[in-house]
Amino acid sequence: MFDPVKIFSDIAVIRDLQFMYGARHFQYCELTQKTLTAGDSFLGMFPFTEQGQMNNGSVSTWTVSTIIWIGRKFDPAEITHSNLDETEEQKYERRLKYLRSLMETVLSDLCASSYVELLSARVFRELNKFDECTDVIGCELSFSYDPSYTN
């Protein structure tokens, strides 16, 4: 059986990211329990839905829809030089550009597997998530996989 959570957990290990799975409040709880220092990054995955494409009474392909987050804890003095008076462009340059690049890398890792096909991805940004001083680039995505594959 293919495990959609495991594929992102494996990518997190490869990319040296903390991995979290669950709804927003569970990820928040988990994030506050982890010891992240300034500059540490994480990959969060929200609960997913799956839709099967049927072929002669059996599922020939599953399509997964979920949201993933790539985030980084920041410390204005040490890492990102964030400031309440930053312009949008400065926020992007100082805090989000790196995360956007990392999101692209994670999506490329997902596409690199021969058993997964990325169908759509919509990237969005969120500043100052949680109380842990983290910035996030999110991605609503859907991908399909062959149900005969096991990861």
PDB file of N, CA and C in Angstrom, residues 52-128:
ATOM      1  N   GLY A  52     -10.523   7.805  -5.829  1.00  0.00           N
ATOM      2  CA  GLY A  52     -10.114   6.714  -6.710  1.00  0.00           C
ATOM      3  C   GLY A  52     -10.737   6.817  -8.076  1.00  0.00           C
ATOM      4  N   GLN A  53      -9.935   6.510  -9.075  1.00  0.00           N
ATOM      5  CA  GLN A  53     -10.452   6.398 -10.438  1.00  0.00           C
ATOM      6  C   GLN A  53     -10.685   4.910 -10.688  1.00  0.00           C
ATOM      7  N   MET A  54     -11.893   4.572 -11.022  1.00  0.00           N
ATOM      8  CA  MET A  54     -12.281   3.170 -11.149  1.00  0.00           C
ATOM      9  C   MET A  54     -12.070   2.670 -12.577  1.00  0.00           C
ATOM     10  N   ASN A  55     -11.702   1.397 -12.637  1.00  0.00           N
ATOM     11  CA  ASN A  55     -11.560   0.738 -13.923  1.00  0.00           C
ATOM     12  C   ASN A  55     -12.075  -0.691 -13.768  1.00  0.00           C
ATOM     13  N   ASN A  56     -13.230  -0.937 -14.319  1.00  0.00           N
ATOM     14  CA  ASN A  56     -13.819  -2.273 -14.282  1.00  0.00           C
ATOM     15  C   ASN A  56     -13.982  -2.795 -12.848  1.00  0.00           C
ATOM     16  N   GLY A  57     -14.452  -1.926 -11.947  1.00  0.00           N
ATOM     17  CA  GLY A  57     -14.764  -2.346 -10.584  1.00  0.00           C
ATOM     18  C   GLY A  57     -13.630  -2.264  -9.588  1.00  0.00           C
ATOM     19  N   SER A  58     -12.450  -1.849 -10.004  1.00  0.00           N
ATOM     20  CA  SER A  58     -11.345  -1.690  -9.053  1.00  0.00           C
ATOM     21  C   SER A  58     -10.672  -0.327  -9.270  1.00  0.00           C
ATOM     22  N   VAL A  59      -9.956   0.109  -8.250  1.00  0.00           N
ATOM     23  CA  VAL A  59      -9.291   1.417  -8.333  1.00  0.00           C
ATOM     24  C   VAL A  59      -8.023   1.274  -9.168  1.00  0.00           C
ATOM     25  N   SER A  60      -7.941   2.064 -10.231  1.00  0.00           N
ATOM     26  CA  SER A  60      -6.756   2.020 -11.093  1.00  0.00           C
ATOM     27  C   SER A  60      -5.759   3.108 -10.721  1.00  0.00           C
ATOM     28  N   THR A  61      -6.245   4.202 -10.149  1.00  0.00           N
ATOM     29  CA  THR A  61      -5.392   5.316  -9.746  1.00  0.00           C
ATOM     30  C   THR A  61      -6.044   6.042  -8.573  1.00  0.00           C
ATOM     31  N   TRP A  62      -5.239   6.437  -7.600  1.00  0.00           N
ATOM     32  CA  TRP A  62      -5.710   7.284  -6.507  1.00  0.00           C
ATOM     33  C   TRP A  62      -5.188   8.696  -6.744  1.00  0.00           C
ATOM     34  N   THR A  63      -6.028   9.688  -6.482  1.00  0.00           N
ATOM     35  CA  THR A  63      -5.608  11.080  -6.511  1.00  0.00           C
ATOM     36  C   THR A  63      -5.691  11.623  -5.088  1.00  0.00           C
ATOM     37  N   VAL A  64      -4.573  12.162  -4.610  1.00  0.00           N
ATOM     38  CA  VAL A  64      -4.457  12.704  -3.260  1.00  0.00           C
ATOM     39  C   VAL A  64      -4.511  14.223  -3.343  1.00  0.00           C
ATOM     40  N   SER A  65      -5.276  14.846  -2.458  1.00  0.00           N
ATOM     41  CA  SER A  65      -5.288  16.304  -2.324  1.00  0.00           C
ATOM     42  C   SER A  65      -4.904  16.648  -0.892  1.00  0.00           C
ATOM     43  N   THR A  66      -4.001  17.601  -0.736  1.00  0.00           N
ATOM     44  CA  THR A  66      -3.536  18.001   0.590  1.00  0.00           C
ATOM     45  C   THR A  66      -2.924  19.391   0.522  1.00  0.00           C
ATOM     46  N   ILE A  67      -2.513  19.877   1.659  1.00  0.00           N
ATOM     47  CA  ILE A  67      -1.750  21.116   1.765  1.00  0.00           C
ATOM     48  C   ILE A  67      -0.464  20.769   2.494  1.00  0.00           C
ATOM     49  N   ILE A  68       0.646  21.282   1.990  1.00  0.00           N
ATOM     50  CA  ILE A  68       1.910  21.149   2.705  1.00  0.00           C
ATOM     51  C   ILE A  68       2.443  22.543   3.006  1.00  0.00           C
ATOM     52  N   TRP A  69       3.217  22.623   4.070  1.00  0.00           N
ATOM     53  CA  TRP A  69       3.866  23.873   4.466  1.00  0.00           C
ATOM     54  C   TRP A  69       5.361  23.640   4.520  1.00  0.00           C
ATOM     55  N   ILE A  70       6.101  24.600   4.043  1.00  0.00           N
ATOM     56  CA  ILE A  70       7.537  24.666   4.295  1.00  0.00           C
ATOM     57  C   ILE A  70       7.715  25.910   5.154  1.00  0.00           C
ATOM     58  N   GLY A  71       8.270  25.739   6.336  1.00  0.00           N
ATOM     59  CA  GLY A  71       8.403  26.869   7.252  1.00  0.00           C
ATOM     60  C   GLY A  71       9.798  26.960   7.829  1.00  0.00           C
ATOM     61  N   ARG A  72      10.077  28.117   8.383  1.00  0.00           N
ATOM     62  CA  ARG A  72      11.373  28.332   9.035  1.00  0.00           C
ATOM     63  C   ARG A  72      11.179  29.234  10.227  1.00  0.00           C
ATOM     64  N   LYS A  73      11.794  28.832  11.332  1.00  0.00           N
ATOM     65  CA  LYS A  73      11.805  29.692  12.515  1.00  0.00           C
ATOM     66  C   LYS A  73      12.786  30.816  12.234  1.00  0.00           C
ATOM     67  N   PHE A  74      12.411  32.010  12.599  1.00  0.00           N
ATOM     68  CA  PHE A  74      13.314  33.129  12.350  1.00  0.00           C
ATOM     69  C   PHE A  74      13.612  33.880  13.622  1.00  0.00           C
ATOM     70  N   ASP A  75      14.740  34.499  13.623  1.00  0.00           N
ATOM     71  CA  ASP A  75      15.168  35.392  14.698  1.00  0.00           C
ATOM     72  C   ASP A  75      15.664  36.652  14.008  1.00  0.00           C
ATOM     73  N   PRO A  76      14.945  37.731  14.130  1.00  0.00           N
ATOM     74  CA  PRO A  76      15.294  38.936  13.388  1.00  0.00           C
ATOM     75  C   PRO A  76      16.752  39.356  13.531  1.00  0.00           C
ATOM     76  N   ALA A  77      17.305  39.190  14.683  1.00  0.00           N
ATOM     77  CA  ALA A  77      18.674  39.667  14.894  1.00  0.00           C
ATOM     78  C   ALA A  77      19.714  38.764  14.247  1.00  0.00           C
ATOM     79  N   GLU A  78      19.398  37.468  14.118  1.00  0.00           N
ATOM     80  CA  GLU A  78      20.428  36.535  13.676  1.00  0.00           C
ATOM     81  C   GLU A  78      20.274  36.053  12.235  1.00  0.00           C
ATOM     82  N   ILE A  79      19.063  35.845  11.786  1.00  0.00           N
ATOM     83  CA  ILE A  79      18.875  35.152  10.514  1.00  0.00           C
ATOM     84  C   ILE A  79      18.248  36.040   9.439  1.00  0.00           C
ATOM     85  N   THR A  80      17.087  36.567   9.709  1.00  0.00           N
ATOM     86  CA  THR A  80      16.315  37.157   8.624  1.00  0.00           C
ATOM     87  C   THR A  80      16.248  38.676   8.661  1.00  0.00           C
ATOM     88  N   HIS A  81      16.688  39.283   9.705  1.00  0.00           N
ATOM     89  CA  HIS A  81      16.649  40.743   9.830  1.00  0.00           C
ATOM     90  C   HIS A  81      15.246  41.292   9.607  1.00  0.00           C
ATOM     91  N   SER A  82      14.235  40.579  10.101  1.00  0.00           N
ATOM     92  CA  SER A  82      12.867  41.053   9.910  1.00  0.00           C
ATOM     93  C   SER A  82      12.615  42.268  10.794  1.00  0.00           C
ATOM     94  N   ASN A  83      11.635  43.038  10.386  1.00  0.00           N
ATOM     95  CA  ASN A  83      11.357  44.290  11.059  1.00  0.00           C
ATOM     96  C   ASN A  83       9.897  44.630  10.788  1.00  0.00           C
ATOM     97  N   LEU A  84       9.235  45.224  11.748  1.00  0.00           N
ATOM     98  CA  LEU A  84       7.833  45.589  11.537  1.00  0.00           C
ATOM     99  C   LEU A  84       7.671  46.613  10.421  1.00  0.00           C
ATOM    100  N   ASP A  85       8.729  47.340  10.121  1.00  0.00           N
ATOM    101  CA  ASP A  85       8.661  48.350   9.075  1.00  0.00           C
ATOM    102  C   ASP A  85       9.113  47.834   7.712  1.00  0.00           C
ATOM    103  N   GLU A  86       9.245  46.529   7.572  1.00  0.00           N
ATOM    104  CA  GLU A  86       9.665  45.965   6.287  1.00  0.00           C
ATOM    105  C   GLU A  86       8.610  46.213   5.212  1.00  0.00           C
ATOM    106  N   THR A  87       9.067  46.416   4.008  1.00  0.00           N
ATOM    107  CA  THR A  87       8.139  46.457   2.876  1.00  0.00           C
ATOM    108  C   THR A  87       7.831  45.017   2.482  1.00  0.00           C
ATOM    109  N   GLU A  88       6.815  44.846   1.667  1.00  0.00           N
ATOM    110  CA  GLU A  88       6.484  43.503   1.187  1.00  0.00           C
ATOM    111  C   GLU A  88       7.663  42.887   0.453  1.00  0.00           C
ATOM    112  N   GLU A  89       8.348  43.685  -0.344  1.00  0.00           N
ATOM    113  CA  GLU A  89       9.495  43.168  -1.090  1.00  0.00           C
ATOM    114  C   GLU A  89      10.614  42.724  -0.146  1.00  0.00           C
ATOM    115  N   GLN A  90      10.851  43.487   0.913  1.00  0.00           N
ATOM    116  CA  GLN A  90      11.877  43.109   1.884  1.00  0.00           C
ATOM    117  C   GLN A  90      11.498  41.810   2.597  1.00  0.00           C
ATOM    118  N   LYS A  91      10.231  41.662   2.953  1.00  0.00           N
ATOM    119  CA  LYS A  91       9.779  40.422   3.590  1.00  0.00           C
ATOM    120  C   LYS A  91      10.028  39.235   2.668  1.00  0.00           C
ATOM    121  N   TYR A  92       9.707  39.429   1.407  1.00  0.00           N
ATOM    122  CA  TYR A  92       9.914  38.362   0.442  1.00  0.00           C
ATOM    123  C   TYR A  92      11.401  38.039   0.322  1.00  0.00           C
ATOM    124  N   GLU A  93      12.214  39.051   0.112  1.00  0.00           N
ATOM    125  CA  GLU A  93      13.657  38.845  -0.075  1.00  0.00           C
ATOM    126  C   GLU A  93      14.318  38.246   1.160  1.00  0.00           C
ATOM    127  N   ARG A  94      13.967  38.724   2.320  1.00  0.00           N
ATOM    128  CA  ARG A  94      14.647  38.326   3.556  1.00  0.00           C
ATOM    129  C   ARG A  94      14.104  37.048   4.174  1.00  0.00           C
ATOM    130  N   ARG A  95      12.822  36.780   3.954  1.00  0.00           N
ATOM    131  CA  ARG A  95      12.201  35.705   4.717  1.00  0.00           C
ATOM    132  C   ARG A  95      11.523  34.635   3.880  1.00  0.00           C
ATOM    133  N   LEU A  96      11.023  34.972   2.713  1.00  0.00           N
ATOM    134  CA  LEU A  96      10.209  34.011   1.976  1.00  0.00           C
ATOM    135  C   LEU A  96      10.871  33.420   0.737  1.00  0.00           C
ATOM    136  N   LYS A  97      11.814  34.116   0.172  1.00  0.00           N
ATOM    137  CA  LYS A  97      12.454  33.648  -1.058  1.00  0.00           C
ATOM    138  C   LYS A  97      13.112  32.279  -0.847  1.00  0.00           C
ATOM    139  N   TYR A  98      13.809  32.134   0.276  1.00  0.00           N
ATOM    140  CA  TYR A  98      14.448  30.855   0.598  1.00  0.00           C
ATOM    141  C   TYR A  98      13.407  29.741   0.718  1.00  0.00           C
ATOM    142  N   LEU A  99      12.301  30.028   1.401  1.00  0.00           N
ATOM    143  CA  LEU A  99      11.261  29.014   1.586  1.00  0.00           C
ATOM    144  C   LEU A  99      10.593  28.646   0.268  1.00  0.00           C
ATOM    145  N   ARG A 100      10.415  29.623  -0.590  1.00  0.00           N
ATOM    146  CA  ARG A 100       9.808  29.370  -1.909  1.00  0.00           C
ATOM    147  C   ARG A 100      10.705  28.433  -2.717  1.00  0.00           C
ATOM    148  N   SER A 101      12.002  28.667  -2.645  1.00  0.00           N
ATOM    149  CA  SER A 101      12.955  27.810  -3.336  1.00  0.00           C
ATOM    150  C   SER A 101      12.930  26.395  -2.761  1.00  0.00           C
ATOM    151  N   LEU A 102      12.845  26.300  -1.447  1.00  0.00           N
ATOM    152  CA  LEU A 102      12.782  24.993  -0.788  1.00  0.00           C
ATOM    153  C   LEU A 102      11.494  24.257  -1.156  1.00  0.00           C
ATOM    154  N   MET A 103      10.392  24.983  -1.292  1.00  0.00           N
ATOM    155  CA  MET A 103       9.127  24.364  -1.712  1.00  0.00           C
ATOM    156  C   MET A 103       9.285  23.760  -3.106  1.00  0.00           C
ATOM    157  N   GLU A 104       9.934  24.480  -3.987  1.00  0.00           N
ATOM    158  CA  GLU A 104      10.147  23.973  -5.337  1.00  0.00           C
ATOM    159  C   GLU A 104      10.989  22.690  -5.308  1.00  0.00           C
ATOM    160  N   THR A 105      11.969  22.663  -4.427  1.00  0.00           N
ATOM    161  CA  THR A 105      12.812  21.470  -4.276  1.00  0.00           C
ATOM    162  C   THR A 105      11.986  20.288  -3.788  1.00  0.00           C
ATOM    163  N   VAL A 106      11.126  20.513  -2.796  1.00  0.00           N
ATOM    164  CA  VAL A 106      10.276  19.442  -2.269  1.00  0.00           C
ATOM    165  C   VAL A 106       9.328  18.931  -3.355  1.00  0.00           C
ATOM    166  N   LEU A 107       8.749  19.834  -4.128  1.00  0.00           N
ATOM    167  CA  LEU A 107       7.858  19.412  -5.215  1.00  0.00           C
ATOM    168  C   LEU A 107       8.629  18.631  -6.276  1.00  0.00           C
ATOM    169  N   SER A 108       9.858  19.040  -6.547  1.00  0.00           N
ATOM    170  CA  SER A 108      10.697  18.292  -7.497  1.00  0.00           C
ATOM    171  C   SER A 108      10.998  16.897  -6.960  1.00  0.00           C
ATOM    172  N   ASP A 109      11.263  16.803  -5.657  1.00  0.00           N
ATOM    173  CA  ASP A 109      11.498  15.492  -5.044  1.00  0.00           C
ATOM    174  C   ASP A 109      10.272  14.596  -5.200  1.00  0.00           C
ATOM    175  N   LEU A 110       9.095  15.178  -5.016  1.00  0.00           N
ATOM    176  CA  LEU A 110       7.858  14.418  -5.169  1.00  0.00           C
ATOM    177  C   LEU A 110       7.716  13.924  -6.607  1.00  0.00           C
ATOM    178  N   CYS A 111       8.020  14.781  -7.562  1.00  0.00           N
ATOM    179  CA  CYS A 111       7.885  14.424  -8.980  1.00  0.00           C
ATOM    180  C   CYS A 111       8.965  13.454  -9.451  1.00  0.00           C
ATOM    181  N   ALA A 112      10.063  13.382  -8.721  1.00  0.00           N
ATOM    182  CA  ALA A 112      11.173  12.519  -9.134  1.00  0.00           C
ATOM    183  C   ALA A 112      10.817  11.040  -9.062  1.00  0.00           C
ATOM    184  N   SER A 113       9.836  10.701  -8.242  1.00  0.00           N
ATOM    185  CA  SER A 113       9.461   9.291  -8.141  1.00  0.00           C
ATOM    186  C   SER A 113       8.617   8.895  -9.346  1.00  0.00           C
ATOM    187  N   SER A 114       8.893   7.738  -9.867  1.00  0.00           N
ATOM    188  CA  SER A 114       8.216   7.295 -11.091  1.00  0.00           C
ATOM    189  C   SER A 114       6.767   6.866 -10.841  1.00  0.00           C
ATOM    190  N   TYR A 115       6.378   6.710  -9.587  1.00  0.00           N
ATOM    191  CA  TYR A 115       5.040   6.226  -9.267  1.00  0.00           C
ATOM    192  C   TYR A 115       4.081   7.342  -8.858  1.00  0.00           C
ATOM    193  N   VAL A 116       4.562   8.598  -8.844  1.00  0.00           N
ATOM    194  CA  VAL A 116       3.732   9.738  -8.461  1.00  0.00           C
ATOM    195  C   VAL A 116       3.693  10.732  -9.619  1.00  0.00           C
ATOM    196  N   GLU A 117       2.512  11.244  -9.910  1.00  0.00           N
ATOM    197  CA  GLU A 117       2.371  12.295 -10.912  1.00  0.00           C
ATOM    198  C   GLU A 117       1.718  13.504 -10.254  1.00  0.00           C
ATOM    199  N   LEU A 118       2.440  14.621 -10.228  1.00  0.00           N
ATOM    200  CA  LEU A 118       1.901  15.863  -9.675  1.00  0.00           C
ATOM    201  C   LEU A 118       0.892  16.422 -10.661  1.00  0.00           C
ATOM    202  N   LEU A 119      -0.329  16.668 -10.190  1.00  0.00           N
ATOM    203  CA  LEU A 119      -1.402  17.139 -11.068  1.00  0.00           C
ATOM    204  C   LEU A 119      -1.619  18.639 -10.978  1.00  0.00           C
ATOM    205  N   SER A 120      -1.466  19.202  -9.762  1.00  0.00           N
ATOM    206  CA  SER A 120      -1.630  20.650  -9.605  1.00  0.00           C
ATOM    207  C   SER A 120      -0.944  21.101  -8.330  1.00  0.00           C
ATOM    208  N   ALA A 121      -0.544  22.369  -8.335  1.00  0.00           N
ATOM    209  CA  ALA A 121       0.087  22.966  -7.163  1.00  0.00           C
ATOM    210  C   ALA A 121      -0.210  24.466  -7.167  1.00  0.00           C
ATOM    211  N   ARG A 122      -0.685  24.966  -6.044  1.00  0.00           N
ATOM    212  CA  ARG A 122      -0.936  26.409  -5.883  1.00  0.00           C
ATOM    213  C   ARG A 122      -0.194  26.847  -4.628  1.00  0.00           C
ATOM    214  N   VAL A 123       0.805  27.706  -4.807  1.00  0.00           N
ATOM    215  CA  VAL A 123       1.666  28.136  -3.711  1.00  0.00           C
ATOM    216  C   VAL A 123       1.131  29.441  -3.117  1.00  0.00           C
ATOM    217  N   PHE A 124       1.196  29.552  -1.784  1.00  0.00           N
ATOM    218  CA  PHE A 124       0.790  30.776  -1.090  1.00  0.00           C
ATOM    219  C   PHE A 124       1.751  31.026   0.063  1.00  0.00           C
ATOM    220  N   ARG A 125       1.727  32.211   0.616  1.00  0.00           N
ATOM    221  CA  ARG A 125       2.670  32.555   1.687  1.00  0.00           C
ATOM    222  C   ARG A 125       1.929  33.027   2.923  1.00  0.00           C
ATOM    223  N   GLU A 126       2.552  32.792   4.072  1.00  0.00           N
ATOM    224  CA  GLU A 126       1.992  33.238   5.342  1.00  0.00           C
ATOM    225  C   GLU A 126       3.144  33.647   6.244  1.00  0.00           C
ATOM    226  N   LEU A 127       3.092  34.858   6.746  1.00  0.00           N
ATOM    227  CA  LEU A 127       4.138  35.364   7.636  1.00  0.00           C
ATOM    228  C   LEU A 127       3.738  35.206   9.094  1.00  0.00           C
ATOM    229  N   ASN A 128       4.728  35.050   9.947  1.00  0.00           N
ATOM    230  CA  ASN A 128       4.544  35.024  11.399  1.00  0.00           C
ATOM    231  C   ASN A 128       3.476  34.025  11.842  1.00  0.00           C
TER     232      ASN A 128
END
